[in-house]
């Protein structure tokens, strides 16, 4: 698949709102062609959609250095305002800022209050909007679905495609471990962890990779990290093996 085909595929994911998969493809392009302005702008749009404004600005600035016309002025203006909104010296009382009038407010999907459309943290309930892509959102009312059925309008959620992707990557990673392809396995787990940093399974997978590569201290650290996310995520027998290896190094 050439760069154009990959860009088209990433743009398609971006258009469908699957920002994690889109960003993953943009990163693949940039790993081989770091001066690809289209991929840099595409990655910037993914980061912008996930409320990671400072990272989005960095990506878009790199794109503009390569091609001054790569980033539309309207989008860049919104991005600059988003970064300003979340800076330390910018109050959360949006009524004090005249430039906010140029943008429509949005509803916090957690508490339902109208807020600045570029806030990273809701000032009413402290919900981290950067994690929104990890939640199921009701298509009818726009609120987060925490249970099997939306408590506001009764909508039944469909599993988020990105979360399915985490499970697929973890399954692939453990298959690679079974075939002693540790490098390929770690790539899968790293990608899965990037999609959902709160899922213990990719962290456990990385622990296995470190163990089989002989990095026992790193493996133990990853086991402990996984257990902080989910106390039952690490197999006791495996944890015992890792702990034993670390203890033998100390002795």
PDB file of C-alpha atoms in Angstrom:
ATOM      1  CA  UNK A   1       0.000   0.000   0.000  1.00  0.00           C
ATOM      2  CA  UNK A   2       1.529   3.346  -1.064  1.00  0.00           C
ATOM      3  CA  UNK A   3       1.405   6.597   0.916  1.00  0.00           C
ATOM      4  CA  UNK A   4      -1.638   7.915  -0.944  1.00  0.00           C
ATOM      5  CA  UNK A   5      -3.640   4.784  -0.215  1.00  0.00           C
ATOM      6  CA  UNK A   6      -2.645   4.933   3.444  1.00  0.00           C
ATOM      7  CA  UNK A   7      -3.591   8.611   3.624  1.00  0.00           C
ATOM      8  CA  UNK A   8      -6.978   7.864   2.074  1.00  0.00           C
ATOM      9  CA  UNK A   9      -7.510   5.066   4.587  1.00  0.00           C
ATOM     10  CA  UNK A  10      -6.517   7.285   7.519  1.00  0.00           C
ATOM     11  CA  UNK A  11      -8.735  10.103   6.249  1.00  0.00           C
ATOM     12  CA  UNK A  12     -11.617   7.651   6.046  1.00  0.00           C
ATOM     13  CA  UNK A  13     -11.144   6.612   9.690  1.00  0.00           C
ATOM     14  CA  UNK A  14     -10.886  10.285  10.651  1.00  0.00           C
ATOM     15  CA  UNK A  15     -14.117  11.084   8.836  1.00  0.00           C
ATOM     16  CA  UNK A  16     -15.861   8.217  10.658  1.00  0.00           C
ATOM     17  CA  UNK A  17     -14.636   9.502  14.004  1.00  0.00           C
ATOM     18  CA  UNK A  18     -12.228   6.660  14.780  1.00  0.00           C
ATOM     19  CA  UNK A  19      -9.375   8.944  15.725  1.00  0.00           C
ATOM     20  CA  UNK A  20      -7.134   6.316  17.287  1.00  0.00           C
ATOM     21  CA  UNK A  21      -6.960   4.137  14.186  1.00  0.00           C
ATOM     22  CA  UNK A  22      -6.561   7.193  11.956  1.00  0.00           C
ATOM     23  CA  UNK A  23      -3.683   8.500  14.069  1.00  0.00           C
ATOM     24  CA  UNK A  24      -2.053   5.074  14.024  1.00  0.00           C
ATOM     25  CA  UNK A  25      -1.952   5.120  10.212  1.00  0.00           C
ATOM     26  CA  UNK A  26      -0.721   8.718  10.098  1.00  0.00           C
ATOM     27  CA  UNK A  27       2.095   7.676  12.451  1.00  0.00           C
ATOM     28  CA  UNK A  28       2.975   4.773  10.161  1.00  0.00           C
ATOM     29  CA  UNK A  29       3.280   7.211   7.260  1.00  0.00           C
ATOM     30  CA  UNK A  30       5.365   9.666   9.280  1.00  0.00           C
ATOM     31  CA  UNK A  31       7.689   6.890  10.433  1.00  0.00           C
ATOM     32  CA  UNK A  32       8.762   6.493   6.802  1.00  0.00           C
ATOM     33  CA  UNK A  33       8.129  10.001   5.508  1.00  0.00           C
ATOM     34  CA  UNK A  34       8.483  12.455   8.385  1.00  0.00           C
ATOM     35  CA  UNK A  35       7.995  15.505   6.146  1.00  0.00           C
ATOM     36  CA  UNK A  36       4.555  14.452   4.886  1.00  0.00           C
ATOM     37  CA  UNK A  37       2.513  17.598   5.572  1.00  0.00           C
ATOM     38  CA  UNK A  38      -0.825  15.878   4.882  1.00  0.00           C
ATOM     39  CA  UNK A  39      -0.120  13.179   7.454  1.00  0.00           C
ATOM     40  CA  UNK A  40       1.027  15.776   9.996  1.00  0.00           C
ATOM     41  CA  UNK A  41      -2.162  17.776   9.494  1.00  0.00           C
ATOM     42  CA  UNK A  42      -4.276  14.623   9.673  1.00  0.00           C
ATOM     43  CA  UNK A  43      -2.611  13.652  12.930  1.00  0.00           C
ATOM     44  CA  UNK A  44      -3.200  17.179  14.195  1.00  0.00           C
ATOM     45  CA  UNK A  45      -6.921  16.837  13.466  1.00  0.00           C
ATOM     46  CA  UNK A  46      -7.036  13.526  15.348  1.00  0.00           C
ATOM     47  CA  UNK A  47      -5.343  15.079  18.362  1.00  0.00           C
ATOM     48  CA  UNK A  48      -7.616  18.123  18.164  1.00  0.00           C
ATOM     49  CA  UNK A  49     -10.703  15.901  18.179  1.00  0.00           C
ATOM     50  CA  UNK A  50      -9.378  14.166  21.303  1.00  0.00           C
ATOM     51  CA  UNK A  51      -8.806  17.535  23.042  1.00  0.00           C
ATOM     52  CA  UNK A  52      -5.021  17.102  22.961  1.00  0.00           C
ATOM     53  CA  UNK A  53      -4.559  20.626  21.737  1.00  0.00           C
ATOM     54  CA  UNK A  54      -0.888  21.250  22.552  1.00  0.00           C
ATOM     55  CA  UNK A  55       0.137  18.081  20.688  1.00  0.00           C
ATOM     56  CA  UNK A  56      -2.186  19.013  17.819  1.00  0.00           C
ATOM     57  CA  UNK A  57      -0.574  22.442  17.577  1.00  0.00           C
ATOM     58  CA  UNK A  58       2.892  20.904  17.465  1.00  0.00           C
ATOM     59  CA  UNK A  59       1.867  18.581  14.628  1.00  0.00           C
ATOM     60  CA  UNK A  60       0.160  21.357  12.665  1.00  0.00           C
ATOM     61  CA  UNK A  61       3.108  23.721  13.123  1.00  0.00           C
ATOM     62  CA  UNK A  62       5.389  21.076  11.641  1.00  0.00           C
ATOM     63  CA  UNK A  63       2.985  20.716   8.711  1.00  0.00           C
ATOM     64  CA  UNK A  64       2.966  24.495   8.174  1.00  0.00           C
ATOM     65  CA  UNK A  65       6.768  24.589   8.171  1.00  0.00           C
ATOM     66  CA  UNK A  66       6.771  22.088   5.317  1.00  0.00           C
ATOM     67  CA  UNK A  67       3.806  23.581   3.461  1.00  0.00           C
ATOM     68  CA  UNK A  68       2.433  26.976   4.589  1.00  0.00           C
ATOM     69  CA  UNK A  69      -0.954  26.093   3.086  1.00  0.00           C
ATOM     70  CA  UNK A  70      -1.221  22.614   4.646  1.00  0.00           C
ATOM     71  CA  UNK A  71      -3.424  23.756   7.536  1.00  0.00           C
ATOM     72  CA  UNK A  72      -6.567  25.839   6.806  1.00  0.00           C
ATOM     73  CA  UNK A  73      -6.528  29.213   8.559  1.00  0.00           C
ATOM     74  CA  UNK A  74      -9.927  28.647  10.193  1.00  0.00           C
ATOM     75  CA  UNK A  75      -8.815  25.355  11.741  1.00  0.00           C
ATOM     76  CA  UNK A  76      -5.500  26.825  12.888  1.00  0.00           C
ATOM     77  CA  UNK A  77      -7.316  29.741  14.496  1.00  0.00           C
ATOM     78  CA  UNK A  78      -9.579  27.344  16.406  1.00  0.00           C
ATOM     79  CA  UNK A  79      -6.544  25.343  17.474  1.00  0.00           C
ATOM     80  CA  UNK A  80      -4.734  28.401  18.813  1.00  0.00           C
ATOM     81  CA  UNK A  81      -7.846  29.421  20.742  1.00  0.00           C
ATOM     82  CA  UNK A  82      -8.173  25.904  22.159  1.00  0.00           C
ATOM     83  CA  UNK A  83      -4.589  25.995  23.407  1.00  0.00           C
ATOM     84  CA  UNK A  84      -5.167  29.455  24.903  1.00  0.00           C
ATOM     85  CA  UNK A  85      -8.374  28.286  26.576  1.00  0.00           C
ATOM     86  CA  UNK A  86      -6.549  25.603  28.510  1.00  0.00           C
ATOM     87  CA  UNK A  87      -3.477  27.616  29.440  1.00  0.00           C
ATOM     88  CA  UNK A  88      -2.864  28.306  33.113  1.00  0.00           C
ATOM     89  CA  UNK A  89      -3.547  32.034  32.867  1.00  0.00           C
ATOM     90  CA  UNK A  90      -6.918  31.559  31.158  1.00  0.00           C
ATOM     91  CA  UNK A  91      -9.888  31.560  33.542  1.00  0.00           C
ATOM     92  CA  UNK A  92     -12.690  29.019  33.162  1.00  0.00           C
ATOM     93  CA  UNK A  93     -15.267  31.834  33.276  1.00  0.00           C
ATOM     94  CA  UNK A  94     -15.771  32.030  29.515  1.00  0.00           C
ATOM     95  CA  UNK A  95     -18.072  35.039  29.803  1.00  0.00           C
ATOM     96  CA  UNK A  96     -15.031  37.213  30.456  1.00  0.00           C
ATOM     97  CA  UNK A  97     -13.539  36.518  27.047  1.00  0.00           C
ATOM     98  CA  UNK A  98     -15.003  38.171  23.991  1.00  0.00           C
ATOM     99  CA  UNK A  99     -13.262  35.803  21.568  1.00  0.00           C
ATOM    100  CA  UNK A 100     -15.381  32.939  22.944  1.00  0.00           C
ATOM    101  CA  UNK A 101     -18.411  34.478  21.220  1.00  0.00           C
ATOM    102  CA  UNK A 102     -17.005  33.289  17.883  1.00  0.00           C
ATOM    103  CA  UNK A 103     -17.557  29.665  18.899  1.00  0.00           C
ATOM    104  CA  UNK A 104     -20.650  27.753  19.923  1.00  0.00           C
ATOM    105  CA  UNK A 105     -20.654  26.136  23.341  1.00  0.00           C
ATOM    106  CA  UNK A 106     -20.888  22.362  23.642  1.00  0.00           C
ATOM    107  CA  UNK A 107     -22.515  20.066  26.149  1.00  0.00           C
ATOM    108  CA  UNK A 108     -20.380  18.145  28.607  1.00  0.00           C
ATOM    109  CA  UNK A 109     -21.334  14.518  27.855  1.00  0.00           C
ATOM    110  CA  UNK A 110     -20.914  13.620  31.523  1.00  0.00           C
ATOM    111  CA  UNK A 111     -22.901  16.268  33.414  1.00  0.00           C
ATOM    112  CA  UNK A 112     -24.858  17.959  30.593  1.00  0.00           C
ATOM    113  CA  UNK A 113     -23.720  21.551  31.267  1.00  0.00           C
ATOM    114  CA  UNK A 114     -22.910  23.900  28.382  1.00  0.00           C
ATOM    115  CA  UNK A 115     -19.175  24.603  28.333  1.00  0.00           C
ATOM    116  CA  UNK A 116     -16.474  26.209  26.219  1.00  0.00           C
ATOM    117  CA  UNK A 117     -16.116  23.890  23.193  1.00  0.00           C
ATOM    118  CA  UNK A 118     -12.356  23.672  23.693  1.00  0.00           C
ATOM    119  CA  UNK A 119     -12.194  22.841  27.394  1.00  0.00           C
ATOM    120  CA  UNK A 120     -10.097  19.789  28.256  1.00  0.00           C
ATOM    121  CA  UNK A 121     -11.623  19.462  31.732  1.00  0.00           C
ATOM    122  CA  UNK A 122     -15.273  20.262  32.406  1.00  0.00           C
ATOM    123  CA  UNK A 123     -15.380  23.015  35.079  1.00  0.00           C
ATOM    124  CA  UNK A 124     -18.628  21.623  36.499  1.00  0.00           C
ATOM    125  CA  UNK A 125     -17.860  17.922  36.979  1.00  0.00           C
ATOM    126  CA  UNK A 126     -14.085  17.681  36.236  1.00  0.00           C
ATOM    127  CA  UNK A 127     -14.674  15.119  33.491  1.00  0.00           C
ATOM    128  CA  UNK A 128     -11.551  14.720  31.325  1.00  0.00           C
ATOM    129  CA  UNK A 129     -12.800  15.250  27.788  1.00  0.00           C
ATOM    130  CA  UNK A 130      -9.586  13.778  26.385  1.00  0.00           C
ATOM    131  CA  UNK A 131     -10.914  10.375  27.467  1.00  0.00           C
ATOM    132  CA  UNK A 132     -14.263  10.759  25.705  1.00  0.00           C
ATOM    133  CA  UNK A 133     -13.265   8.474  22.836  1.00  0.00           C
ATOM    134  CA  UNK A 134     -12.957   5.605  25.300  1.00  0.00           C
ATOM    135  CA  UNK A 135     -16.624   5.833  26.288  1.00  0.00           C
ATOM    136  CA  UNK A 136     -19.842   4.818  24.595  1.00  0.00           C
ATOM    137  CA  UNK A 137     -21.919   7.917  23.836  1.00  0.00           C
ATOM    138  CA  UNK A 138     -25.638   7.904  23.223  1.00  0.00           C
ATOM    139  CA  UNK A 139     -26.336   8.806  19.597  1.00  0.00           C
ATOM    140  CA  UNK A 140     -29.674  10.380  20.538  1.00  0.00           C
ATOM    141  CA  UNK A 141     -28.828  12.655  23.474  1.00  0.00           C
ATOM    142  CA  UNK A 142     -25.023  12.842  23.384  1.00  0.00           C
ATOM    143  CA  UNK A 143     -24.558  11.716  26.995  1.00  0.00           C
ATOM    144  CA  UNK A 144     -22.080   9.084  28.141  1.00  0.00           C
ATOM    145  CA  UNK A 145     -23.541   5.616  28.632  1.00  0.00           C
ATOM    146  CA  UNK A 146     -22.202   4.109  31.839  1.00  0.00           C
ATOM    147  CA  UNK A 147     -24.597   1.179  32.008  1.00  0.00           C
ATOM    148  CA  UNK A 148     -25.999  -1.188  29.415  1.00  0.00           C
ATOM    149  CA  UNK A 149     -28.763   1.294  28.573  1.00  0.00           C
ATOM    150  CA  UNK A 150     -28.614   5.090  28.419  1.00  0.00           C
ATOM    151  CA  UNK A 151     -30.210   6.394  31.615  1.00  0.00           C
ATOM    152  CA  UNK A 152     -31.520   9.470  29.787  1.00  0.00           C
ATOM    153  CA  UNK A 153     -33.266   8.129  26.694  1.00  0.00           C
ATOM    154  CA  UNK A 154     -32.970   4.326  26.804  1.00  0.00           C
ATOM    155  CA  UNK A 155     -30.509   3.957  23.930  1.00  0.00           C
ATOM    156  CA  UNK A 156     -28.499   0.704  23.846  1.00  0.00           C
ATOM    157  CA  UNK A 157     -24.819   1.328  22.966  1.00  0.00           C
ATOM    158  CA  UNK A 158     -22.754  -0.366  20.302  1.00  0.00           C
ATOM    159  CA  UNK A 159     -19.201  -1.218  21.470  1.00  0.00           C
ATOM    160  CA  UNK A 160     -16.763   1.490  20.427  1.00  0.00           C
ATOM    161  CA  UNK A 161     -14.651   0.427  17.455  1.00  0.00           C
ATOM    162  CA  UNK A 162     -11.438   1.602  19.117  1.00  0.00           C
ATOM    163  CA  UNK A 163     -12.075  -0.581  22.160  1.00  0.00           C
ATOM    164  CA  UNK A 164     -12.617  -3.576  19.903  1.00  0.00           C
ATOM    165  CA  UNK A 165      -9.308  -2.687  18.312  1.00  0.00           C
ATOM    166  CA  UNK A 166      -7.611  -2.916  21.740  1.00  0.00           C
ATOM    167  CA  UNK A 167      -8.908  -6.455  22.184  1.00  0.00           C
ATOM    168  CA  UNK A 168      -7.813  -7.405  18.651  1.00  0.00           C
ATOM    169  CA  UNK A 169      -4.309  -6.024  19.201  1.00  0.00           C
ATOM    170  CA  UNK A 170      -3.956  -7.830  22.533  1.00  0.00           C
ATOM    171  CA  UNK A 171      -5.101 -11.116  21.008  1.00  0.00           C
ATOM    172  CA  UNK A 172      -2.613 -10.654  18.180  1.00  0.00           C
ATOM    173  CA  UNK A 173       0.133  -9.772  20.646  1.00  0.00           C
ATOM    174  CA  UNK A 174      -0.360 -12.901  22.738  1.00  0.00           C
ATOM    175  CA  UNK A 175      -0.411 -15.011  19.551  1.00  0.00           C
ATOM    176  CA  UNK A 176       2.959 -13.513  18.640  1.00  0.00           C
ATOM    177  CA  UNK A 177       4.287 -14.391  22.108  1.00  0.00           C
ATOM    178  CA  UNK A 178       3.103 -17.953  21.593  1.00  0.00           C
ATOM    179  CA  UNK A 179       5.126 -18.014  18.379  1.00  0.00           C
ATOM    180  CA  UNK A 180       8.120 -16.375  20.111  1.00  0.00           C
ATOM    181  CA  UNK A 181       7.795 -13.218  18.018  1.00  0.00           C
ATOM    182  CA  UNK A 182       8.384 -10.882  20.927  1.00  0.00           C
ATOM    183  CA  UNK A 183       9.207  -7.758  18.926  1.00  0.00           C
ATOM    184  CA  UNK A 184       5.982  -8.034  16.930  1.00  0.00           C
ATOM    185  CA  UNK A 185       4.047  -8.724  20.139  1.00  0.00           C
ATOM    186  CA  UNK A 186       5.352  -5.605  21.852  1.00  0.00           C
ATOM    187  CA  UNK A 187       4.368  -3.463  18.877  1.00  0.00           C
ATOM    188  CA  UNK A 188       0.795  -4.747  19.227  1.00  0.00           C
ATOM    189  CA  UNK A 189       0.660  -4.108  22.964  1.00  0.00           C
ATOM    190  CA  UNK A 190       2.193  -0.642  22.599  1.00  0.00           C
ATOM    191  CA  UNK A 191      -0.454   0.280  20.042  1.00  0.00           C
ATOM    192  CA  UNK A 192      -3.229  -1.083  22.240  1.00  0.00           C
ATOM    193  CA  UNK A 193      -1.921   0.820  25.257  1.00  0.00           C
ATOM    194  CA  UNK A 194      -1.833   4.010  23.197  1.00  0.00           C
ATOM    195  CA  UNK A 195      -5.518   3.580  22.358  1.00  0.00           C
ATOM    196  CA  UNK A 196      -6.595   2.916  25.960  1.00  0.00           C
ATOM    197  CA  UNK A 197      -4.078   3.718  28.681  1.00  0.00           C
ATOM    198  CA  UNK A 198      -6.546   2.541  31.349  1.00  0.00           C
ATOM    199  CA  UNK A 199      -6.777  -1.038  30.061  1.00  0.00           C
ATOM    200  CA  UNK A 200      -4.575  -3.429  32.041  1.00  0.00           C
ATOM    201  CA  UNK A 201      -4.328  -6.090  29.315  1.00  0.00           C
ATOM    202  CA  UNK A 202      -1.826  -4.275  27.043  1.00  0.00           C
ATOM    203  CA  UNK A 203       0.323  -3.517  30.103  1.00  0.00           C
ATOM    204  CA  UNK A 204       0.320  -7.194  31.051  1.00  0.00           C
ATOM    205  CA  UNK A 205       1.303  -8.053  27.483  1.00  0.00           C
ATOM    206  CA  UNK A 206       4.241  -5.644  27.644  1.00  0.00           C
ATOM    207  CA  UNK A 207       5.285  -7.272  30.928  1.00  0.00           C
ATOM    208  CA  UNK A 208       5.421 -10.661  29.182  1.00  0.00           C
ATOM    209  CA  UNK A 209       7.515  -9.151  26.384  1.00  0.00           C
ATOM    210  CA  UNK A 210      10.021  -7.692  28.827  1.00  0.00           C
ATOM    211  CA  UNK A 211      10.165 -11.021  30.675  1.00  0.00           C
ATOM    212  CA  UNK A 212      10.989 -13.022  27.553  1.00  0.00           C
ATOM    213  CA  UNK A 213      13.539 -10.413  26.495  1.00  0.00           C
ATOM    214  CA  UNK A 214      15.260 -10.769  29.854  1.00  0.00           C
ATOM    215  CA  UNK A 215      14.317  -7.348  31.233  1.00  0.00           C
ATOM    216  CA  UNK A 216      12.972  -8.681  34.506  1.00  0.00           C
ATOM    217  CA  UNK A 217      12.896  -5.434  36.478  1.00  0.00           C
ATOM    218  CA  UNK A 218      10.957  -3.730  33.698  1.00  0.00           C
ATOM    219  CA  UNK A 219       8.624  -6.725  33.546  1.00  0.00           C
ATOM    220  CA  UNK A 220       7.978  -6.464  37.288  1.00  0.00           C
ATOM    221  CA  UNK A 221       7.299  -2.732  36.985  1.00  0.00           C
ATOM    222  CA  UNK A 222       4.751  -3.407  34.255  1.00  0.00           C
ATOM    223  CA  UNK A 223       3.087  -6.117  36.337  1.00  0.00           C
ATOM    224  CA  UNK A 224       2.711  -3.691  39.220  1.00  0.00           C
ATOM    225  CA  UNK A 225       1.383  -1.032  36.851  1.00  0.00           C
ATOM    226  CA  UNK A 226      -1.204  -3.454  35.462  1.00  0.00           C
ATOM    227  CA  UNK A 227      -2.347  -4.495  38.936  1.00  0.00           C
ATOM    228  CA  UNK A 228      -2.947  -0.870  39.850  1.00  0.00           C
ATOM    229  CA  UNK A 229      -5.370  -0.730  36.921  1.00  0.00           C
ATOM    230  CA  UNK A 230      -6.898  -4.145  37.664  1.00  0.00           C
ATOM    231  CA  UNK A 231      -5.825  -6.134  40.709  1.00  0.00           C
ATOM    232  CA  UNK A 232      -6.691  -9.446  39.012  1.00  0.00           C
ATOM    233  CA  UNK A 233      -5.017  -8.713  35.673  1.00  0.00           C
ATOM    234  CA  UNK A 234      -1.696 -10.502  36.302  1.00  0.00           C
ATOM    235  CA  UNK A 235      -1.492 -14.289  36.594  1.00  0.00           C
ATOM    236  CA  UNK A 236      -0.102 -15.218  40.028  1.00  0.00           C
ATOM    237  CA  UNK A 237       2.224 -17.869  38.609  1.00  0.00           C
ATOM    238  CA  UNK A 238       3.678 -15.437  36.075  1.00  0.00           C
ATOM    239  CA  UNK A 239       4.087 -12.747  38.726  1.00  0.00           C
ATOM    240  CA  UNK A 240       5.910 -15.251  40.908  1.00  0.00           C
ATOM    241  CA  UNK A 241       8.334 -16.085  38.081  1.00  0.00           C
ATOM    242  CA  UNK A 242       9.071 -12.422  37.436  1.00  0.00           C
ATOM    243  CA  UNK A 243       9.550 -11.685  41.140  1.00  0.00           C
ATOM    244  CA  UNK A 244      11.864 -14.664  41.472  1.00  0.00           C
ATOM    245  CA  UNK A 245      14.034 -13.463  38.583  1.00  0.00           C
ATOM    246  CA  UNK A 246      14.263  -9.971  40.055  1.00  0.00           C
ATOM    247  CA  UNK A 247      15.162 -11.345  43.481  1.00  0.00           C
ATOM    248  CA  UNK A 248      17.890 -13.505  41.959  1.00  0.00           C
ATOM    249  CA  UNK A 249      19.417 -10.427  40.354  1.00  0.00           C
ATOM    250  CA  UNK A 250      19.502  -8.671  43.722  1.00  0.00           C
ATOM    251  CA  UNK A 251      21.122 -11.685  45.347  1.00  0.00           C
TER     252      UNK A 251
END
